[in-house]
PDB file of C-alpha atoms in Angstrom:
ATOM      1  CA  UNK A  14      84.275 142.017  74.571  1.00 71.00           C
ATOM      2  CA  UNK A  15      80.746 143.279  72.902  1.00 76.00           C
ATOM      3  CA  UNK A  16      81.559 142.695  69.777  1.00 81.00           C
ATOM      4  CA  UNK A  17      82.405 138.773  70.443  1.00 81.00           C
ATOM      5  CA  UNK A  18      80.216 135.510  69.342  1.00 80.00           C
ATOM      6  CA  UNK A  19      78.471 133.902  72.036  1.00 80.00           C
ATOM      7  CA  UNK A  20      79.137 129.848  71.628  1.00 77.00           C
ATOM      8  CA  UNK A  21      78.157 127.378  74.097  1.00 76.00           C
ATOM      9  CA  UNK A  22      80.218 125.896  76.610  1.00 75.00           C
ATOM     10  CA  UNK A  23      81.355 121.900  76.086  1.00 70.00           C
ATOM     11  CA  UNK A  24      83.653 119.573  77.618  1.00 62.00           C
ATOM     12  CA  UNK A  25      86.923 118.958  76.013  1.00 60.00           C
ATOM     13  CA  UNK A  26      90.142 116.991  77.020  1.00 56.00           C
ATOM     14  CA  UNK A  27      93.338 117.593  77.183  1.00 54.00           C
ATOM     15  CA  UNK A  28      96.028 116.520  74.751  1.00 57.00           C
ATOM     16  CA  UNK A  29      96.895 112.482  75.139  1.00 53.00           C
ATOM     17  CA  UNK A  30      93.386 111.950  76.529  1.00 52.00           C
ATOM     18  CA  UNK A  31      91.355 112.929  79.702  1.00 53.00           C
ATOM     19  CA  UNK A  32      93.282 114.162  82.668  1.00 56.00           C
ATOM     20  CA  UNK A  33      93.064 110.761  85.438  1.00 59.00           C
ATOM     21  CA  UNK A  34      91.447 111.559  88.575  1.00 62.00           C
ATOM     22  CA  UNK A  35      91.456 108.242  90.517  1.00 66.00           C
ATOM     23  CA  UNK A  36      92.787 108.539  93.907  1.00 75.00           C
ATOM     24  CA  UNK A  37      96.388 108.645  94.085  1.00 86.00           C
ATOM     25  CA  UNK A  38      97.351 107.415  97.465  1.00 92.00           C
ATOM     26  CA  UNK A  39      96.512 103.863  98.919  1.00 94.00           C
ATOM     27  CA  UNK A  40      97.523 102.263 102.210  1.00 97.00           C
ATOM     28  CA  UNK A  41      97.698  98.735 102.183  1.00 98.00           C
ATOM     29  CA  UNK A  42      97.370  95.963 105.635  1.00 98.00           C
ATOM     30  CA  UNK A  43      98.150  92.397 105.363  1.00 97.00           C
ATOM     31  CA  UNK A  44      98.922  89.097 106.901  1.00 97.00           C
ATOM     32  CA  UNK A  45      99.614  85.766 105.435  1.00 96.00           C
ATOM     33  CA  UNK A  46     101.360  82.631 105.996  1.00 95.00           C
ATOM     34  CA  UNK A  47     105.328  82.540 105.198  1.00 93.00           C
ATOM     35  CA  UNK A  48     107.323  79.788 104.032  1.00 92.00           C
ATOM     36  CA  UNK A  49     111.093  80.349 105.018  1.00 90.00           C
ATOM     37  CA  UNK A  50     114.048  78.907 103.463  1.00 87.00           C
ATOM     38  CA  UNK A  51     116.503  75.934 104.759  1.00 87.00           C
ATOM     39  CA  UNK A  52     119.752  76.656 103.844  1.00 89.00           C
ATOM     40  CA  UNK A  53     123.014  76.116 105.029  1.00 91.00           C
ATOM     41  CA  UNK A  54     123.101  77.801 108.282  1.00 91.00           C
ATOM     42  CA  UNK A  55     119.892  75.866 109.316  1.00 91.00           C
ATOM     43  CA  UNK A  56     122.004  72.750 108.608  1.00 91.00           C
ATOM     44  CA  UNK A  57     124.440  73.723 110.596  1.00 90.00           C
ATOM     45  CA  UNK A  58     122.234  74.277 113.831  1.00 90.00           C
ATOM     46  CA  UNK A  59     120.863  70.732 112.761  1.00 90.00           C
ATOM     47  CA  UNK A  60     124.514  69.850 112.978  1.00 90.00           C
ATOM     48  CA  UNK A  61     125.231  70.850 116.188  1.00 87.00           C
ATOM     49  CA  UNK A  62     121.850  68.920 117.765  1.00 90.00           C
ATOM     50  CA  UNK A  63     119.666  72.061 117.168  1.00 90.00           C
ATOM     51  CA  UNK A  64     115.836  70.706 116.359  1.00 92.00           C
ATOM     52  CA  UNK A  65     113.472  73.009 114.847  1.00 90.00           C
ATOM     53  CA  UNK A  66     110.609  74.298 116.776  1.00 89.00           C
ATOM     54  CA  UNK A  67     109.099  76.787 114.804  1.00 86.00           C
ATOM     55  CA  UNK A  68     105.563  76.717 113.810  1.00 77.00           C
ATOM     56  CA  UNK A  69     104.792  74.479 111.073  1.00 81.00           C
ATOM     57  CA  UNK A  70     103.416  77.680 109.401  1.00 83.00           C
ATOM     58  CA  UNK A  71     105.082  81.019 110.639  1.00 88.00           C
ATOM     59  CA  UNK A  72     102.959  84.151 109.791  1.00 91.00           C
ATOM     60  CA  UNK A  73     104.161  87.346 108.711  1.00 94.00           C
ATOM     61  CA  UNK A  74     102.284  91.079 108.468  1.00 96.00           C
ATOM     62  CA  UNK A  75     102.864  93.593 106.176  1.00 97.00           C
ATOM     63  CA  UNK A  76     102.256  97.588 105.815  1.00 97.00           C
ATOM     64  CA  UNK A  77     102.341  99.647 102.575  1.00 97.00           C
ATOM     65  CA  UNK A  78     101.903 103.025 101.450  1.00 97.00           C
ATOM     66  CA  UNK A  79     101.759 103.503  97.697  1.00 96.00           C
ATOM     67  CA  UNK A  80     101.536 106.449  95.653  1.00 94.00           C
ATOM     68  CA  UNK A  81      99.978 106.170  92.132  1.00 91.00           C
ATOM     69  CA  UNK A  82     101.938 108.460  89.559  1.00 89.00           C
ATOM     70  CA  UNK A  83     100.034 107.369  86.790  1.00 87.00           C
ATOM     71  CA  UNK A  84      97.467 105.150  86.558  1.00 87.00           C
ATOM     72  CA  UNK A  85      99.408 102.007  85.491  1.00 93.00           C
ATOM     73  CA  UNK A  86     102.170 103.033  88.182  1.00 94.00           C
ATOM     74  CA  UNK A  87     102.225 103.312  91.997  1.00 95.00           C
ATOM     75  CA  UNK A  88     105.469 103.571  93.965  1.00 96.00           C
ATOM     76  CA  UNK A  89     106.049 103.668  97.418  1.00 97.00           C
ATOM     77  CA  UNK A  90     107.192 102.092 101.038  1.00 97.00           C
ATOM     78  CA  UNK A  91     106.660  98.882 102.856  1.00 97.00           C
ATOM     79  CA  UNK A  92     107.431  97.721 105.981  1.00 97.00           C
ATOM     80  CA  UNK A  93     106.944  93.868 107.282  1.00 96.00           C
ATOM     81  CA  UNK A  94     107.879  91.160 109.063  1.00 96.00           C
ATOM     82  CA  UNK A  95     110.330  88.121 107.513  1.00 93.00           C
ATOM     83  CA  UNK A  96     111.255  84.928 108.133  1.00 84.00           C
ATOM     84  CA  UNK A  97     111.380  83.911 111.946  1.00 89.00           C
ATOM     85  CA  UNK A  98     112.826  80.529 113.433  1.00 91.00           C
ATOM     86  CA  UNK A  99     113.137  78.383 116.710  1.00 93.00           C
ATOM     87  CA  UNK A 100     115.449  75.953 117.410  1.00 93.00           C
ATOM     88  CA  UNK A 101     116.251  74.296 120.764  1.00 94.00           C
ATOM     89  CA  UNK A 102     119.220  71.646 122.029  1.00 92.00           C
ATOM     90  CA  UNK A 103     118.358  69.451 124.852  1.00 88.00           C
ATOM     91  CA  UNK A 104     121.277  67.838 126.044  1.00 79.00           C
ATOM     92  CA  UNK A 105     122.042  67.834 130.058  1.00 80.00           C
ATOM     93  CA  UNK A 106     120.830  71.375 129.619  1.00 86.00           C
ATOM     94  CA  UNK A 107     118.312  73.088 127.092  1.00 91.00           C
ATOM     95  CA  UNK A 108     119.550  75.982 124.865  1.00 91.00           C
ATOM     96  CA  UNK A 109     116.816  77.775 122.776  1.00 93.00           C
ATOM     97  CA  UNK A 110     117.885  79.888 119.864  1.00 92.00           C
ATOM     98  CA  UNK A 111     115.609  82.166 118.141  1.00 94.00           C
ATOM     99  CA  UNK A 112     115.338  84.702 115.633  1.00 93.00           C
ATOM    100  CA  UNK A 113     112.880  87.072 113.845  1.00 94.00           C
ATOM    101  CA  UNK A 114     113.432  89.412 110.839  1.00 95.00           C
ATOM    102  CA  UNK A 115     111.772  92.483 109.837  1.00 96.00           C
ATOM    103  CA  UNK A 116     111.963  94.610 106.174  1.00 97.00           C
ATOM    104  CA  UNK A 117     111.800  97.984 105.182  1.00 97.00           C
ATOM    105  CA  UNK A 118     112.078  99.345 101.408  1.00 97.00           C
ATOM    106  CA  UNK A 119     110.916 100.811  98.197  1.00 98.00           C
ATOM    107  CA  UNK A 120     108.799  99.258  96.129  1.00 98.00           C
ATOM    108  CA  UNK A 121     107.319 100.155  92.423  1.00 98.00           C
ATOM    109  CA  UNK A 122     104.057  98.352  91.173  1.00 97.00           C
ATOM    110  CA  UNK A 123     102.940  98.072  87.741  1.00 97.00           C
ATOM    111  CA  UNK A 124      99.178  97.668  87.233  1.00 94.00           C
ATOM    112  CA  UNK A 125      95.869  97.207  84.808  1.00 94.00           C
ATOM    113  CA  UNK A 126      92.949  98.464  86.474  1.00 91.00           C
ATOM    114  CA  UNK A 127      89.786  96.214  84.775  1.00 92.00           C
ATOM    115  CA  UNK A 128      86.242  96.819  85.041  1.00 89.00           C
ATOM    116  CA  UNK A 129      86.698 100.460  86.223  1.00 81.00           C
ATOM    117  CA  UNK A 130      89.372  99.443  88.480  1.00 83.00           C
ATOM    118  CA  UNK A 131      86.856  97.035  89.810  1.00 92.00           C
ATOM    119  CA  UNK A 132      89.846  94.238  89.378  1.00 94.00           C
ATOM    120  CA  UNK A 133      93.487  95.868  89.317  1.00 94.00           C
ATOM    121  CA  UNK A 134      96.458  93.004  88.492  1.00 97.00           C
ATOM    122  CA  UNK A 135      99.920  93.983  89.164  1.00 97.00           C
ATOM    123  CA  UNK A 136     103.252  92.962  89.217  1.00 98.00           C
ATOM    124  CA  UNK A 137     105.841  94.689  91.907  1.00 98.00           C
ATOM    125  CA  UNK A 138     109.282  94.591  93.073  1.00 98.00           C
ATOM    126  CA  UNK A 139     110.974  96.090  95.939  1.00 98.00           C
ATOM    127  CA  UNK A 140     114.329  96.653  97.833  1.00 98.00           C
ATOM    128  CA  UNK A 141     115.667  97.837 101.185  1.00 97.00           C
ATOM    129  CA  UNK A 142     116.783  96.912 103.964  1.00 97.00           C
ATOM    130  CA  UNK A 143     116.553  93.958 106.572  1.00 97.00           C
ATOM    131  CA  UNK A 144     117.097  93.308 110.173  1.00 97.00           C
ATOM    132  CA  UNK A 145     117.261  90.423 112.377  1.00 95.00           C
ATOM    133  CA  UNK A 146     117.245  90.007 115.978  1.00 95.00           C
ATOM    134  CA  UNK A 147     118.956  86.909 117.416  1.00 94.00           C
ATOM    135  CA  UNK A 148     118.654  85.190 121.121  1.00 94.00           C
ATOM    136  CA  UNK A 149     120.776  82.381 122.522  1.00 91.00           C
ATOM    137  CA  UNK A 150     119.335  81.243 126.043  1.00 93.00           C
ATOM    138  CA  UNK A 151     120.347  79.027 128.282  1.00 89.00           C
ATOM    139  CA  UNK A 152     120.699  78.232 131.976  1.00 86.00           C
ATOM    140  CA  UNK A 153     123.559  80.307 132.197  1.00 85.00           C
ATOM    141  CA  UNK A 154     123.845  82.440 129.283  1.00 83.00           C
ATOM    142  CA  UNK A 155     122.204  84.728 127.741  1.00 89.00           C
ATOM    143  CA  UNK A 156     122.770  86.897 124.307  1.00 92.00           C
ATOM    144  CA  UNK A 157     121.345  88.822 122.056  1.00 94.00           C
ATOM    145  CA  UNK A 158     122.465  89.923 118.999  1.00 94.00           C
ATOM    146  CA  UNK A 159     121.460  92.472 115.785  1.00 95.00           C
ATOM    147  CA  UNK A 160     122.215  92.031 112.242  1.00 95.00           C
ATOM    148  CA  UNK A 161     121.779  94.641 109.462  1.00 95.00           C
ATOM    149  CA  UNK A 162     121.795  93.790 105.381  1.00 95.00           C
ATOM    150  CA  UNK A 163     119.408  94.100 102.296  1.00 96.00           C
ATOM    151  CA  UNK A 164     116.458  92.289 101.041  1.00 97.00           C
ATOM    152  CA  UNK A 165     114.709  92.312  97.750  1.00 97.00           C
ATOM    153  CA  UNK A 166     111.587  91.297  96.708  1.00 97.00           C
ATOM    154  CA  UNK A 167     108.961  89.957  93.423  1.00 97.00           C
ATOM    155  CA  UNK A 168     105.308  89.954  93.732  1.00 98.00           C
ATOM    156  CA  UNK A 169     102.146  88.984  91.916  1.00 98.00           C
ATOM    157  CA  UNK A 170      98.967  90.557  93.152  1.00 97.00           C
ATOM    158  CA  UNK A 171      95.509  91.748  93.091  1.00 97.00           C
ATOM    159  CA  UNK A 172      93.775  94.454  93.782  1.00 96.00           C
ATOM    160  CA  UNK A 173      89.400  94.285  94.530  1.00 96.00           C
ATOM    161  CA  UNK A 174      88.363  97.458  95.097  1.00 93.00           C
ATOM    162  CA  UNK A 175      84.627  96.810  95.176  1.00 94.00           C
ATOM    163  CA  UNK A 176      84.050 100.632  96.893  1.00 92.00           C
ATOM    164  CA  UNK A 177      85.780 103.516  95.733  1.00 85.00           C
ATOM    165  CA  UNK A 178      87.706 103.920  98.639  1.00 90.00           C
ATOM    166  CA  UNK A 179      88.265 100.680 100.622  1.00 94.00           C
ATOM    167  CA  UNK A 180      88.721  97.133  99.393  1.00 96.00           C
ATOM    168  CA  UNK A 181      91.091  94.075  99.250  1.00 97.00           C
ATOM    169  CA  UNK A 182      94.144  92.644  97.898  1.00 97.00           C
ATOM    170  CA  UNK A 183      95.792  89.199  97.806  1.00 98.00           C
ATOM    171  CA  UNK A 184      99.345  89.122  97.019  1.00 97.00           C
ATOM    172  CA  UNK A 185     102.005  86.085  96.275  1.00 98.00           C
ATOM    173  CA  UNK A 186     105.737  87.246  96.924  1.00 97.00           C
ATOM    174  CA  UNK A 187     109.362  85.868  96.863  1.00 97.00           C
ATOM    175  CA  UNK A 188     111.784  87.323  98.928  1.00 97.00           C
ATOM    176  CA  UNK A 189     115.511  86.835  99.399  1.00 96.00           C
ATOM    177  CA  UNK A 190     117.080  88.807 102.586  1.00 95.00           C
ATOM    178  CA  UNK A 191     120.229  87.205 103.244  1.00 94.00           C
ATOM    179  CA  UNK A 192     121.118  89.110 107.121  1.00 93.00           C
ATOM    180  CA  UNK A 193     121.874  86.540 109.645  1.00 92.00           C
ATOM    181  CA  UNK A 194     126.036  85.136 109.646  1.00 90.00           C
ATOM    182  CA  UNK A 195     127.298  82.823 112.216  1.00 87.00           C
ATOM    183  CA  UNK A 196     130.807  81.974 113.254  1.00 82.00           C
ATOM    184  CA  UNK A 197     131.298  79.367 110.083  1.00 83.00           C
ATOM    185  CA  UNK A 198     130.884  81.974 107.585  1.00 86.00           C
ATOM    186  CA  UNK A 199     127.127  80.575 106.805  1.00 88.00           C
ATOM    187  CA  UNK A 200     124.532  83.292 105.919  1.00 89.00           C
ATOM    188  CA  UNK A 201     120.785  82.187 106.503  1.00 91.00           C
ATOM    189  CA  UNK A 202     118.506  83.710 104.285  1.00 93.00           C
ATOM    190  CA  UNK A 203     115.434  85.242 106.220  1.00 91.00           C
ATOM    191  CA  UNK A 204     113.120  85.287 102.816  1.00 93.00           C
ATOM    192  CA  UNK A 205     111.212  82.564 101.322  1.00 93.00           C
ATOM    193  CA  UNK A 206     107.844  82.116  99.979  1.00 96.00           C
ATOM    194  CA  UNK A 207     104.878  84.660 101.161  1.00 96.00           C
ATOM    195  CA  UNK A 208     101.386  85.064 100.770  1.00 97.00           C
ATOM    196  CA  UNK A 209      99.038  87.999 102.078  1.00 97.00           C
ATOM    197  CA  UNK A 210      95.721  88.954 102.173  1.00 98.00           C
ATOM    198  CA  UNK A 211      94.301  92.421 103.368  1.00 98.00           C
ATOM    199  CA  UNK A 212      92.386  95.795 103.528  1.00 98.00           C
ATOM    200  CA  UNK A 213      93.407  98.255 100.669  1.00 97.00           C
ATOM    201  CA  UNK A 214      92.162 102.255 101.347  1.00 95.00           C
ATOM    202  CA  UNK A 215      92.194 104.837  98.846  1.00 90.00           C
ATOM    203  CA  UNK A 216      92.546 108.139  99.313  1.00 87.00           C
ATOM    204  CA  UNK A 217      93.038 111.634  98.101  1.00 77.00           C
ATOM    205  CA  UNK A 218      91.557 112.188  94.315  1.00 71.00           C
ATOM    206  CA  UNK A 219      91.240 115.002  91.976  1.00 56.00           C
ATOM    207  CA  UNK A 220      95.136 115.895  92.937  1.00 54.00           C
ATOM    208  CA  UNK A 221      96.724 118.709  89.998  1.00 49.00           C
ATOM    209  CA  UNK A 222      99.408 116.086  88.948  1.00 44.00           C
TER     210      UNK A 222
END
């Protein structure tokens, strides 16, 4: 070593550009309005004298955990609520029919960071399981059922990160989830159009992968 030439240290980059050292784990929690689907299932209810008693604009909520495997790609999982409905039939007695749907699935998000990741528009696709619970309640009856099926979604959104580890997001999505079925063979799609806004937290920097 004594015969080696001493040289000054300098910064170097790995082949292909500098190694990315941004946050690798993100958690998003959001809420917003839902715009459910009217289909043959709801038409059948109205044909039997049921009237829609749902909220004018029902709400929904979602929780997503995302891992960045590349500056432009995040993958993870999401759980949330989808469409719900409430119908009532009033003749001699009142009968109420309600349903609520939840979804669990995997998502992949292609994002494009701008202005040092202050803004990141993105496109997202997802798929997984959906489950709906229904109840039919009257003076002499009380029936509850649970249905299972699949769901798929596509979304466009924007991440806004004024701070490195905390920011916001907004997202508009279309979801299909044909889960509930009636005895006539009609399947109700508990999806529809959804708009969500919420908080985004980003963690775990400088991981070696």
